[in-house]
Amino acid sequence: MSEHRPNTEGKYKWIGTRPERPDGADKVTGRARFGADFSLPGQLIGKVLRSPHAHAVIKSIDTSKALALNGVKAVITAQDFPDQPNLIVPTGEMQVNMRDITRNIMAREKALYEGHPVAAVAAVSEAIAKQALSLIKVDYEVLPHVIDVAEAMKPDAPILHDHLLTEGANPPASKPSNIAKRIEFKKGDAKAGFAQAQVVIEKDYTTQAVHQGYIEPHATLASAAEDGQIQVWSTTQGHFQVRGFCARLLGLETSQIRVTPTEIGGGFGGKTVVYLEPLAMRLSQKSGKPVKMTMAREDVFRASGPAPGGNVKVKIGAMRDGRIVAAECIVEMQAGAFPGSPVGPACMCSFACYDIDNVYIEGFDVVSNRPKVAAYRAPGAPISAWAVESTLDILAQELDMDPIDLRLKNAAKEGTKTAYGVTFNTIGMVETLEAIRDSEHYKSPVKPGYGRGVAAGFWFNIGADSSAASHVGEDGSVTVISGNPDIGGSRASLALMAAEELGVDYNKVRPIIADTASIGFNFVTGGSRVTFATGLAVVNSVRDMIRELKVRAAKIWKIDPEAVIWEGGMAKPAGNQVGTFEPLSLADLAAQAGRTGGPINGHAQLNVTGAGPGFGVHCVDLKVDEDTGCVHVGRYTAAQDVGTAIHPSYVEGQLQGGAVQGIGWALNEEYIYNAKGKLDNPGFLDYRMPVASDLPKIETILVEVPNPQHPYGVRGVGEVPIIPPIAAVGNAVARATGVRMVDLPMSPPRLSEALDAARPMKMAAE
Amino acid sequence: MSEIQYQSAKTVKEAVKYMQAAKGKGYILAGGTDLLVQMKSGARSPGVIVDVKKIPEMVTVTEKNGSFTIGAATPAAVLGENKKLRKTWPGVIEACNLIGSTQVQGRASAGGNLCNASPAADSVPALVAAGCIVNVAGPTGKRKIPVEEFCTGPGKTSLKTGEIVVSLTLPKRPKNSSDAYLRLIPRTEMDIAVVGVGVSLTMKGDTVADARVGLGAVAPTVLLVKDAAKALIGSKLDDAALDAAAAACSAACNPINDKRGTIKYRTKIAGVLLKRSAMIARDRINGIEHRGHRPV
């Protein structure tokens, strides 16, 4: 694996090394416990009755027969949850409305998509629970449905929500529609910019809904006690969010709910919302027994948030020398059954890689009879990037310019003002482009029959709220406590930063993830924030502990705490004038803690700002079987501005995983709906994610441009790598075949049809 | 809740007896790679499961006078490790070794693949091209069925109540014969054929002396495409003959539009794969090795 690390060479002892992850042994031996591994004595099994219809009024639900079945202990419907106000609350990178979320976990007036929960039961066995579901009688009035975004935007489309007036419509909306929101971003004068341009490229693109595809289906166990306290185990990216949402949904105080996150078998943004947890909690309250619920894979596909599909129109105007003078992007995006697609970030990211004077961006958030979308790595950005980066490739071809040179000519730099208003601090877009330009891959000739594509991507990354604590044991070993489920090796990174800060061996530091009652609030694991923001909290908690350690050494030495320094894991006198004392190790100080003031701990809690944005540039060589439309990816390199790679293996892993998911999005993944509005491929056989044999080893180049606003220069790295792959693949297909694909996925039947359609034109041209 | 009985048979006779007693509610368990999945999904609910893995003749491969008989429950991985079988019938074996995944190969069998009666079964087009005979045992004795007549529709076979598939017999090969199987899947493994084509050839010099073509996933059952074989026989596998055979394959298609492929795409790919399979079979006759099933 290639490494490019000019900034940290020799600077750190632990940061930048690759020790085993704290959770590694348990995961490879099968000891690690995931959501469905948790059980309690006497537990019931909860099952959900889901709507068979894409759109239907729920006229009545009769649960009496189910409740009468021997072994059934509780049945719930929407009536078991209080209605919620129209209140927006943040969940990672998305926003959710409490009024909608209570309707999403359990349909209220209408079922809005196939798989929408309408009732749930808890019974002594799975078989009885299933039988009980068949005894629930739901009287539906089936309504016309709408799946496609363009169809949903039409004035005569079936309306999902009678109260929905388009926010931001111009002129203001007077009638309900499926367009929940219209947004726009402007910089300079796009019209004037296009008038000045010597070349204008304009193209329309479409993408399909895709699922995060985490291997572990949603699972939870809830146990409500007689005193009103509830314990919950859940596979989630944010147990504090589970607590917060469920407290609202059930009308409880957050202190009544204690949520323990289990090990998580993938999340990618999809486990930042709640589905089963509030149902299991209510069923447990009603039955007085612990209730365990798990989703089948079909439920995951039908009813948990996919990432949206969308339609994107892009127009780019440039001068003959490659300078881009105007850009326009219009995004229409699926929100699913309730408002709240990531159209905002899609718009904001669209041209963020480039320094363009005149920009117009418009976005539409559109509801249709699909499951409500959830976050998926860099929500929205891959969709607009696919359109923008494809259009740039057409421009490069039109100008006969190297695609990297074209991007370098227009690259965003420190001081560049984005269309959404932010001015960049230190960023690494140029360095990342140069890393690909100078790579062995890019310099090597393209093999005969292959095409090479490149594309770039941008993501903000976030900070937000984090708490951490550090405890010294009586033997001098250290426990670092934080509250973010580890979805990408964050425990290893937190331990490395703590070890570096303390000057002790990495193996002396044990990082753990505490439940909601055992550590202060932590915002969800999302937005590529954990190693950055929770990392900062950990560093600060360790510094707090070091401050205390210095106080204890000063007490032992009977000198002023200011005269003690911490160095190499030891307290030392600040200089000879202070006196001569043998340095005291962590173990020495821990052993004497009882006599110097009690336990030695450090704490930190903060709202972290100053997240450094990340840029990625990917390069792919592939060939297309022109008879079948099958794509063979031959070589793939991902370069990214990663700040400081705390644990390079897990940074590389993020780049590789993002690239693979992006390749799947480009080539085969799609939600396929039938005429009745039902999902036709709710399983991994016909929802095709790439398998190992589909791919070459993903090569990575880590470009380290430290974030000046973090003590170790950390930037988020987990989301950027899913942004460039789709366009990189499309651009390579175009260069291999001469055919420009504008509709995703570029699956064999679709690509074969496009190649066949282009063949007579190509022959005529020759 | 319904109860499931499990019976482990030691002989074919015993297995037949259990199946007959089950009165249509019996299912044979070989590798279980289809049955167990179908049971979990609720697609099948057997009354009796009859395990046939302890019946020696159903899990072994024998050769007699150049003709191979494959026990119906023999795992595909075992078939792949039989060098002589692989050398004689490389197309049949590569097809069997495409069922499921590497892990599934340790359990999945050609007999099970056939009895599951999916039109997209990987082993079946190659078995059809090979002229395989299905050896069936039942309450009234034994009978032999040409493999192309075995399936009658998706999930349906010509087995009568109490009958089981004991083994598959591949005929003796004339000199200068070989075969090939290609399937199209959108991925490289862990997938189900959008189209599958098996071709078996016997050459005399550079001319095709005999040919059989099996075509899968384009009709309710796997097809024996006689017109494609006819176009190949007597030819030197020149472009005109291959085009004619490909056209015959496309003409034989009666596919559906579904999530796995369109009618148009399947019809086209049937022809593409016919040509490629025929060329691979010829190469093998000429001693040129071919590995890899993905037509890229």
JSON list of C-alpha atoms in Angstrom, two decimals, chain A residues 101-277:
[
{"chain": "A", "resi": 101, "resn": "ILE", "atom": "CA", "xyz": [-40.96, 9.94, 12.62]},
{"chain": "A", "resi": 102, "resn": "THR", "atom": "CA", "xyz": [-43.87, 8.73, 14.73]},
{"chain": "A", "resi": 103, "resn": "ARG", "atom": "CA", "xyz": [-45.75, 8.04, 11.51]},
{"chain": "A", "resi": 104, "resn": "ASN", "atom": "CA", "xyz": [-42.73, 6.27, 10.03]},
{"chain": "A", "resi": 105, "resn": "ILE", "atom": "CA", "xyz": [-42.25, 3.87, 12.93]},
{"chain": "A", "resi": 106, "resn": "MET", "atom": "CA", "xyz": [-45.99, 3.08, 12.85]},
{"chain": "A", "resi": 107, "resn": "ALA", "atom": "CA", "xyz": [-48.36, 4.20, 10.11]},
{"chain": "A", "resi": 108, "resn": "ARG", "atom": "CA", "xyz": [-51.11, 6.45, 11.46]},
{"chain": "A", "resi": 109, "resn": "GLU", "atom": "CA", "xyz": [-53.65, 7.74, 8.94]},
{"chain": "A", "resi": 110, "resn": "LYS", "atom": "CA", "xyz": [-52.13, 6.11, 5.86]},
{"chain": "A", "resi": 111, "resn": "ALA", "atom": "CA", "xyz": [-49.64, 3.47, 4.83]},
{"chain": "A", "resi": 112, "resn": "LEU", "atom": "CA", "xyz": [-47.19, 5.34, 2.61]},
{"chain": "A", "resi": 113, "resn": "TYR", "atom": "CA", "xyz": [-44.97, 2.59, 1.24]},
{"chain": "A", "resi": 114, "resn": "GLU", "atom": "CA", "xyz": [-44.87, -1.16, 0.93]},
{"chain": "A", "resi": 115, "resn": "GLY", "atom": "CA", "xyz": [-43.39, -2.44, 4.20]},
{"chain": "A", "resi": 116, "resn": "HIS", "atom": "CA", "xyz": [-44.64, 0.49, 6.29]},
{"chain": "A", "resi": 117, "resn": "PRO", "atom": "CA", "xyz": [-45.32, -0.86, 9.82]},
{"chain": "A", "resi": 118, "resn": "VAL", "atom": "CA", "xyz": [-49.01, -0.86, 10.75]},
{"chain": "A", "resi": 119, "resn": "ALA", "atom": "CA", "xyz": [-48.99, -2.99, 13.92]},
{"chain": "A", "resi": 120, "resn": "ALA", "atom": "CA", "xyz": [-46.65, -5.06, 16.05]},
{"chain": "A", "resi": 121, "resn": "VAL", "atom": "CA", "xyz": [-47.03, -8.01, 18.40]},
{"chain": "A", "resi": 122, "resn": "ALA", "atom": "CA", "xyz": [-45.00, -9.59, 21.17]},
{"chain": "A", "resi": 123, "resn": "ALA", "atom": "CA", "xyz": [-45.41, -13.30, 21.82]},
{"chain": "A", "resi": 124, "resn": "VAL", "atom": "CA", "xyz": [-43.66, -16.15, 23.56]},
{"chain": "A", "resi": 125, "resn": "SER", "atom": "CA", "xyz": [-42.27, -17.52, 20.32]},
{"chain": "A", "resi": 126, "resn": "GLU", "atom": "CA", "xyz": [-41.52, -16.33, 16.84]},
{"chain": "A", "resi": 127, "resn": "ALA", "atom": "CA", "xyz": [-44.01, -18.80, 15.37]},
{"chain": "A", "resi": 128, "resn": "ILE", "atom": "CA", "xyz": [-46.82, -17.51, 17.58]},
{"chain": "A", "resi": 129, "resn": "ALA", "atom": "CA", "xyz": [-45.87, -13.92, 16.84]},
{"chain": "A", "resi": 130, "resn": "LYS", "atom": "CA", "xyz": [-46.05, -14.65, 13.12]},
{"chain": "A", "resi": 131, "resn": "GLN", "atom": "CA", "xyz": [-49.39, -16.38, 13.52]},
{"chain": "A", "resi": 132, "resn": "ALA", "atom": "CA", "xyz": [-50.67, -13.40, 15.49]},
{"chain": "A", "resi": 133, "resn": "LEU", "atom": "CA", "xyz": [-49.73, -11.06, 12.64]},
{"chain": "A", "resi": 134, "resn": "SER", "atom": "CA", "xyz": [-51.92, -13.08, 10.30]},
{"chain": "A", "resi": 135, "resn": "LEU", "atom": "CA", "xyz": [-54.86, -12.58, 12.70]},
{"chain": "A", "resi": 136, "resn": "ILE", "atom": "CA", "xyz": [-54.68, -8.79, 12.63]},
{"chain": "A", "resi": 137, "resn": "LYS", "atom": "CA", "xyz": [-57.30, -7.41, 10.28]},
{"chain": "A", "resi": 138, "resn": "VAL", "atom": "CA", "xyz": [-56.47, -4.15, 8.59]},
{"chain": "A", "resi": 139, "resn": "ASP", "atom": "CA", "xyz": [-59.11, -2.48, 6.47]},
{"chain": "A", "resi": 140, "resn": "TYR", "atom": "CA", "xyz": [-57.23, -0.58, 3.75]},
{"chain": "A", "resi": 141, "resn": "GLU", "atom": "CA", "xyz": [-58.55, 1.76, 1.11]},
{"chain": "A", "resi": 142, "resn": "VAL", "atom": "CA", "xyz": [-55.89, 1.43, -1.57]},
{"chain": "A", "resi": 143, "resn": "LEU", "atom": "CA", "xyz": [-54.91, 4.73, -3.21]},
{"chain": "A", "resi": 144, "resn": "PRO", "atom": "CA", "xyz": [-53.05, 5.43, -6.44]},
{"chain": "A", "resi": 145, "resn": "HIS", "atom": "CA", "xyz": [-49.32, 5.50, -5.74]},
{"chain": "A", "resi": 146, "resn": "VAL", "atom": "CA", "xyz": [-46.31, 7.29, -7.17]},
{"chain": "A", "resi": 147, "resn": "ILE", "atom": "CA", "xyz": [-42.73, 6.00, -7.10]},
{"chain": "A", "resi": 148, "resn": "ASP", "atom": "CA", "xyz": [-40.76, 8.10, -9.58]},
{"chain": "A", "resi": 149, "resn": "VAL", "atom": "CA", "xyz": [-39.57, 11.61, -8.63]},
{"chain": "A", "resi": 150, "resn": "ALA", "atom": "CA", "xyz": [-40.46, 13.23, -11.94]},
{"chain": "A", "resi": 151, "resn": "GLU", "atom": "CA", "xyz": [-43.94, 11.66, -11.77]},
{"chain": "A", "resi": 152, "resn": "ALA", "atom": "CA", "xyz": [-44.35, 12.73, -8.15]},
{"chain": "A", "resi": 153, "resn": "MET", "atom": "CA", "xyz": [-43.60, 16.35, -9.10]},
{"chain": "A", "resi": 154, "resn": "LYS", "atom": "CA", "xyz": [-46.38, 16.50, -11.69]},
{"chain": "A", "resi": 155, "resn": "PRO", "atom": "CA", "xyz": [-49.44, 18.54, -10.73]},
{"chain": "A", "resi": 156, "resn": "ASP", "atom": "CA", "xyz": [-51.81, 15.57, -11.15]},
{"chain": "A", "resi": 157, "resn": "ALA", "atom": "CA", "xyz": [-49.67, 13.13, -9.14]},
{"chain": "A", "resi": 158, "resn": "PRO", "atom": "CA", "xyz": [-51.23, 11.25, -6.19]},
{"chain": "A", "resi": 159, "resn": "ILE", "atom": "CA", "xyz": [-50.58, 13.43, -3.14]},
{"chain": "A", "resi": 160, "resn": "LEU", "atom": "CA", "xyz": [-48.96, 11.76, -0.13]},
{"chain": "A", "resi": 161, "resn": "HIS", "atom": "CA", "xyz": [-49.52, 14.48, 2.48]},
{"chain": "A", "resi": 162, "resn": "ASP", "atom": "CA", "xyz": [-52.46, 16.85, 2.33]},
{"chain": "A", "resi": 163, "resn": "HIS", "atom": "CA", "xyz": [-50.67, 19.35, 4.57]},
{"chain": "A", "resi": 164, "resn": "LEU", "atom": "CA", "xyz": [-47.53, 19.57, 2.45]},
{"chain": "A", "resi": 165, "resn": "LEU", "atom": "CA", "xyz": [-47.05, 23.03, 0.89]},
{"chain": "A", "resi": 166, "resn": "THR", "atom": "CA", "xyz": [-43.71, 23.50, -0.85]},
{"chain": "A", "resi": 167, "resn": "GLU", "atom": "CA", "xyz": [-41.36, 25.38, 1.41]},
{"chain": "A", "resi": 168, "resn": "GLY", "atom": "CA", "xyz": [-39.34, 27.98, -0.48]},
{"chain": "A", "resi": 169, "resn": "ALA", "atom": "CA", "xyz": [-41.56, 27.83, -3.57]},
{"chain": "A", "resi": 170, "resn": "ASN", "atom": "CA", "xyz": [-41.47, 30.84, -5.80]},
{"chain": "A", "resi": 171, "resn": "PRO", "atom": "CA", "xyz": [-44.26, 32.07, -5.95]},
{"chain": "A", "resi": 172, "resn": "PRO", "atom": "CA", "xyz": [-45.39, 30.67, -2.56]},
{"chain": "A", "resi": 173, "resn": "ALA", "atom": "CA", "xyz": [-47.33, 27.41, -2.77]},
{"chain": "A", "resi": 174, "resn": "SER", "atom": "CA", "xyz": [-51.08, 27.53, -2.32]},
{"chain": "A", "resi": 175, "resn": "LYS", "atom": "CA", "xyz": [-51.90, 23.86, -2.96]},
{"chain": "A", "resi": 176, "resn": "PRO", "atom": "CA", "xyz": [-50.44, 20.68, -1.45]},
{"chain": "A", "resi": 177, "resn": "SER", "atom": "CA", "xyz": [-47.92, 18.83, -3.59]},
{"chain": "A", "resi": 178, "resn": "ASN", "atom": "CA", "xyz": [-45.23, 16.20, -3.22]},
{"chain": "A", "resi": 179, "resn": "ILE", "atom": "CA", "xyz": [-42.50, 18.82, -3.44]},
{"chain": "A", "resi": 180, "resn": "ALA", "atom": "CA", "xyz": [-41.65, 19.39, 0.20]},
{"chain": "A", "resi": 181, "resn": "LYS", "atom": "CA", "xyz": [-39.00, 22.02, -0.32]},
{"chain": "A", "resi": 182, "resn": "ARG", "atom": "CA", "xyz": [-37.22, 24.10, -2.91]},
{"chain": "A", "resi": 183, "resn": "ILE", "atom": "CA", "xyz": [-33.76, 25.46, -2.09]},
{"chain": "A", "resi": 184, "resn": "GLU", "atom": "CA", "xyz": [-31.27, 27.56, -4.01]},
{"chain": "A", "resi": 185, "resn": "PHE", "atom": "CA", "xyz": [-27.66, 28.72, -3.72]},
{"chain": "A", "resi": 186, "resn": "LYS", "atom": "CA", "xyz": [-26.25, 31.57, -5.76]},
{"chain": "A", "resi": 187, "resn": "LYS", "atom": "CA", "xyz": [-22.82, 33.04, -6.25]},
{"chain": "A", "resi": 188, "resn": "GLY", "atom": "CA", "xyz": [-21.99, 35.77, -8.77]},
{"chain": "A", "resi": 189, "resn": "ASP", "atom": "CA", "xyz": [-24.14, 35.93, -11.89]},
{"chain": "A", "resi": 190, "resn": "ALA", "atom": "CA", "xyz": [-24.55, 32.56, -13.60]},
{"chain": "A", "resi": 191, "resn": "LYS", "atom": "CA", "xyz": [-26.41, 34.04, -16.56]},
{"chain": "A", "resi": 192, "resn": "ALA", "atom": "CA", "xyz": [-23.65, 36.53, -17.30]},
{"chain": "A", "resi": 193, "resn": "GLY", "atom": "CA", "xyz": [-21.06, 33.79, -16.79]},
{"chain": "A", "resi": 194, "resn": "PHE", "atom": "CA", "xyz": [-22.66, 31.54, -19.40]},
{"chain": "A", "resi": 195, "resn": "ALA", "atom": "CA", "xyz": [-22.89, 34.47, -21.81]},
{"chain": "A", "resi": 196, "resn": "GLN", "atom": "CA", "xyz": [-19.15, 34.89, -21.48]},
{"chain": "A", "resi": 197, "resn": "ALA", "atom": "CA", "xyz": [-18.31, 31.16, -21.84]},
{"chain": "A", "resi": 198, "resn": "GLN", "atom": "CA", "xyz": [-16.71, 29.86, -25.03]},
{"chain": "A", "resi": 199, "resn": "VAL", "atom": "CA", "xyz": [-17.87, 26.29, -24.41]},
{"chain": "A", "resi": 200, "resn": "VAL", "atom": "CA", "xyz": [-21.05, 25.25, -22.66]},
{"chain": "A", "resi": 201, "resn": "ILE", "atom": "CA", "xyz": [-21.81, 21.61, -21.79]},
{"chain": "A", "resi": 202, "resn": "GLU", "atom": "CA", "xyz": [-25.26, 20.66, -20.57]},
{"chain": "A", "resi": 203, "resn": "LYS", "atom": "CA", "xyz": [-26.49, 17.21, -19.62]},
{"chain": "A", "resi": 204, "resn": "ASP", "atom": "CA", "xyz": [-29.25, 15.43, -17.65]},
{"chain": "A", "resi": 205, "resn": "TYR", "atom": "CA", "xyz": [-28.55, 12.49, -15.36]},
{"chain": "A", "resi": 206, "resn": "THR", "atom": "CA", "xyz": [-30.62, 10.06, -13.31]},
{"chain": "A", "resi": 207, "resn": "THR", "atom": "CA", "xyz": [-29.76, 7.84, -10.38]},
{"chain": "A", "resi": 208, "resn": "GLN", "atom": "CA", "xyz": [-31.65, 5.11, -8.55]},
{"chain": "A", "resi": 209, "resn": "ALA", "atom": "CA", "xyz": [-32.23, 4.56, -4.85]},
{"chain": "A", "resi": 210, "resn": "VAL", "atom": "CA", "xyz": [-29.51, 2.42, -3.30]},
{"chain": "A", "resi": 211, "resn": "HIS", "atom": "CA", "xyz": [-29.24, 0.77, 0.10]},
{"chain": "A", "resi": 212, "resn": "GLN", "atom": "CA", "xyz": [-26.37, 1.11, 2.56]},
{"chain": "A", "resi": 213, "resn": "GLY", "atom": "CA", "xyz": [-26.22, -2.67, 2.51]},
{"chain": "A", "resi": 214, "resn": "TYR", "atom": "CA", "xyz": [-24.94, -3.21, 6.05]},
{"chain": "A", "resi": 215, "resn": "ILE", "atom": "CA", "xyz": [-24.57, -6.93, 6.69]},
{"chain": "A", "resi": 216, "resn": "GLU", "atom": "CA", "xyz": [-26.26, -6.78, 10.10]},
{"chain": "A", "resi": 217, "resn": "PRO", "atom": "CA", "xyz": [-30.03, -6.21, 9.97]},
{"chain": "A", "resi": 218, "resn": "HIS", "atom": "CA", "xyz": [-31.58, -3.91, 12.57]},
{"chain": "A", "resi": 219, "resn": "ALA", "atom": "CA", "xyz": [-32.01, -5.59, 15.96]},
{"chain": "A", "resi": 220, "resn": "THR", "atom": "CA", "xyz": [-32.96, -4.50, 19.43]},
{"chain": "A", "resi": 221, "resn": "LEU", "atom": "CA", "xyz": [-33.83, -5.79, 22.88]},
{"chain": "A", "resi": 222, "resn": "ALA", "atom": "CA", "xyz": [-35.88, -3.66, 25.29]},
{"chain": "A", "resi": 223, "resn": "SER", "atom": "CA", "xyz": [-36.72, -4.34, 28.89]},
{"chain": "A", "resi": 224, "resn": "ALA", "atom": "CA", "xyz": [-39.18, -2.09, 30.73]},
{"chain": "A", "resi": 225, "resn": "ALA", "atom": "CA", "xyz": [-39.26, -2.31, 34.51]},
{"chain": "A", "resi": 226, "resn": "GLU", "atom": "CA", "xyz": [-42.20, -1.74, 36.86]},
{"chain": "A", "resi": 227, "resn": "ASP", "atom": "CA", "xyz": [-40.66, 1.52, 38.09]},
{"chain": "A", "resi": 228, "resn": "GLY", "atom": "CA", "xyz": [-40.75, 3.01, 34.61]},
{"chain": "A", "resi": 229, "resn": "GLN", "atom": "CA", "xyz": [-37.07, 2.53, 33.80]},
{"chain": "A", "resi": 230, "resn": "ILE", "atom": "CA", "xyz": [-36.27, 0.97, 30.43]},
{"chain": "A", "resi": 231, "resn": "GLN", "atom": "CA", "xyz": [-33.06, -0.66, 29.28]},
{"chain": "A", "resi": 232, "resn": "VAL", "atom": "CA", "xyz": [-32.41, -1.02, 25.60]},
{"chain": "A", "resi": 233, "resn": "TRP", "atom": "CA", "xyz": [-29.72, -2.81, 23.62]},
{"chain": "A", "resi": 234, "resn": "SER", "atom": "CA", "xyz": [-29.52, -1.72, 20.03]},
{"chain": "A", "resi": 235, "resn": "THR", "atom": "CA", "xyz": [-27.30, -1.93, 16.99]},
{"chain": "A", "resi": 236, "resn": "THR", "atom": "CA", "xyz": [-27.07, 1.77, 16.27]},
{"chain": "A", "resi": 237, "resn": "GLN", "atom": "CA", "xyz": [-24.72, 4.55, 15.28]},
{"chain": "A", "resi": 238, "resn": "GLY", "atom": "CA", "xyz": [-26.11, 6.75, 18.04]},
{"chain": "A", "resi": 239, "resn": "HIS", "atom": "CA", "xyz": [-27.45, 5.36, 21.29]},
{"chain": "A", "resi": 240, "resn": "PHE", "atom": "CA", "xyz": [-27.98, 8.91, 22.59]},
{"chain": "A", "resi": 241, "resn": "GLN", "atom": "CA", "xyz": [-30.21, 9.51, 19.54]},
{"chain": "A", "resi": 242, "resn": "VAL", "atom": "CA", "xyz": [-32.09, 6.29, 20.25]},
{"chain": "A", "resi": 243, "resn": "ARG", "atom": "CA", "xyz": [-32.63, 7.56, 23.81]},
{"chain": "A", "resi": 244, "resn": "GLY", "atom": "CA", "xyz": [-33.65, 11.02, 22.64]},
{"chain": "A", "resi": 245, "resn": "PHE", "atom": "CA", "xyz": [-36.06, 9.89, 19.92]},
{"chain": "A", "resi": 246, "resn": "CYS", "atom": "CA", "xyz": [-37.62, 7.18, 22.05]},
{"chain": "A", "resi": 247, "resn": "ALA", "atom": "CA", "xyz": [-38.09, 9.51, 25.00]},
{"chain": "A", "resi": 248, "resn": "ARG", "atom": "CA", "xyz": [-40.12, 11.80, 22.75]},
{"chain": "A", "resi": 249, "resn": "LEU", "atom": "CA", "xyz": [-41.95, 9.00, 20.95]},
{"chain": "A", "resi": 250, "resn": "LEU", "atom": "CA", "xyz": [-42.98, 7.29, 24.19]},
{"chain": "A", "resi": 251, "resn": "GLY", "atom": "CA", "xyz": [-43.42, 10.38, 26.34]},
{"chain": "A", "resi": 252, "resn": "LEU", "atom": "CA", "xyz": [-40.61, 9.51, 28.77]},
{"chain": "A", "resi": 253, "resn": "GLU", "atom": "CA", "xyz": [-37.70, 11.39, 30.29]},
{"chain": "A", "resi": 254, "resn": "THR", "atom": "CA", "xyz": [-34.28, 10.60, 28.87]},
{"chain": "A", "resi": 255, "resn": "SER", "atom": "CA", "xyz": [-33.09, 9.55, 32.33]},
{"chain": "A", "resi": 256, "resn": "GLN", "atom": "CA", "xyz": [-35.67, 6.76, 32.31]},
{"chain": "A", "resi": 257, "resn": "ILE", "atom": "CA", "xyz": [-34.05, 5.15, 29.28]},
{"chain": "A", "resi": 258, "resn": "ARG", "atom": "CA", "xyz": [-30.64, 3.54, 29.30]},
{"chain": "A", "resi": 259, "resn": "VAL", "atom": "CA", "xyz": [-29.39, 2.48, 25.89]},
{"chain": "A", "resi": 260, "resn": "THR", "atom": "CA", "xyz": [-26.38, 0.23, 25.41]},
{"chain": "A", "resi": 261, "resn": "PRO", "atom": "CA", "xyz": [-24.96, 0.10, 21.89]},
{"chain": "A", "resi": 262, "resn": "THR", "atom": "CA", "xyz": [-23.96, -3.36, 20.71]},
{"chain": "A", "resi": 263, "resn": "GLU", "atom": "CA", "xyz": [-21.15, -4.04, 18.26]},
{"chain": "A", "resi": 264, "resn": "ILE", "atom": "CA", "xyz": [-22.41, -2.90, 14.92]},
{"chain": "A", "resi": 265, "resn": "GLY", "atom": "CA", "xyz": [-22.29, -4.88, 11.68]},
{"chain": "A", "resi": 266, "resn": "GLY", "atom": "CA", "xyz": [-22.14, -1.85, 9.41]},
{"chain": "A", "resi": 267, "resn": "GLY", "atom": "CA", "xyz": [-24.19, 1.32, 9.44]},
{"chain": "A", "resi": 268, "resn": "PHE", "atom": "CA", "xyz": [-22.89, 3.79, 6.85]},
{"chain": "A", "resi": 269, "resn": "GLY", "atom": "CA", "xyz": [-25.47, 6.33, 8.05]},
{"chain": "A", "resi": 270, "resn": "GLY", "atom": "CA", "xyz": [-28.43, 3.95, 7.91]},
{"chain": "A", "resi": 271, "resn": "LYS", "atom": "CA", "xyz": [-28.40, 3.28, 11.65]},
{"chain": "A", "resi": 272, "resn": "THR", "atom": "CA", "xyz": [-28.82, 6.89, 12.78]},
{"chain": "A", "resi": 273, "resn": "VAL", "atom": "CA", "xyz": [-32.61, 6.63, 13.01]},
{"chain": "A", "resi": 274, "resn": "VAL", "atom": "CA", "xyz": [-35.00, 4.41, 14.97]},
{"chain": "A", "resi": 275, "resn": "TYR", "atom": "CA", "xyz": [-37.31, 1.71, 13.62]},
{"chain": "A", "resi": 276, "resn": "LEU", "atom": "CA", "xyz": [-37.65, -1.20, 16.03]},
{"chain": "A", "resi": 277, "resn": "GLU", "atom": "CA", "xyz": [-36.54, 0.41, 19.30]}
]
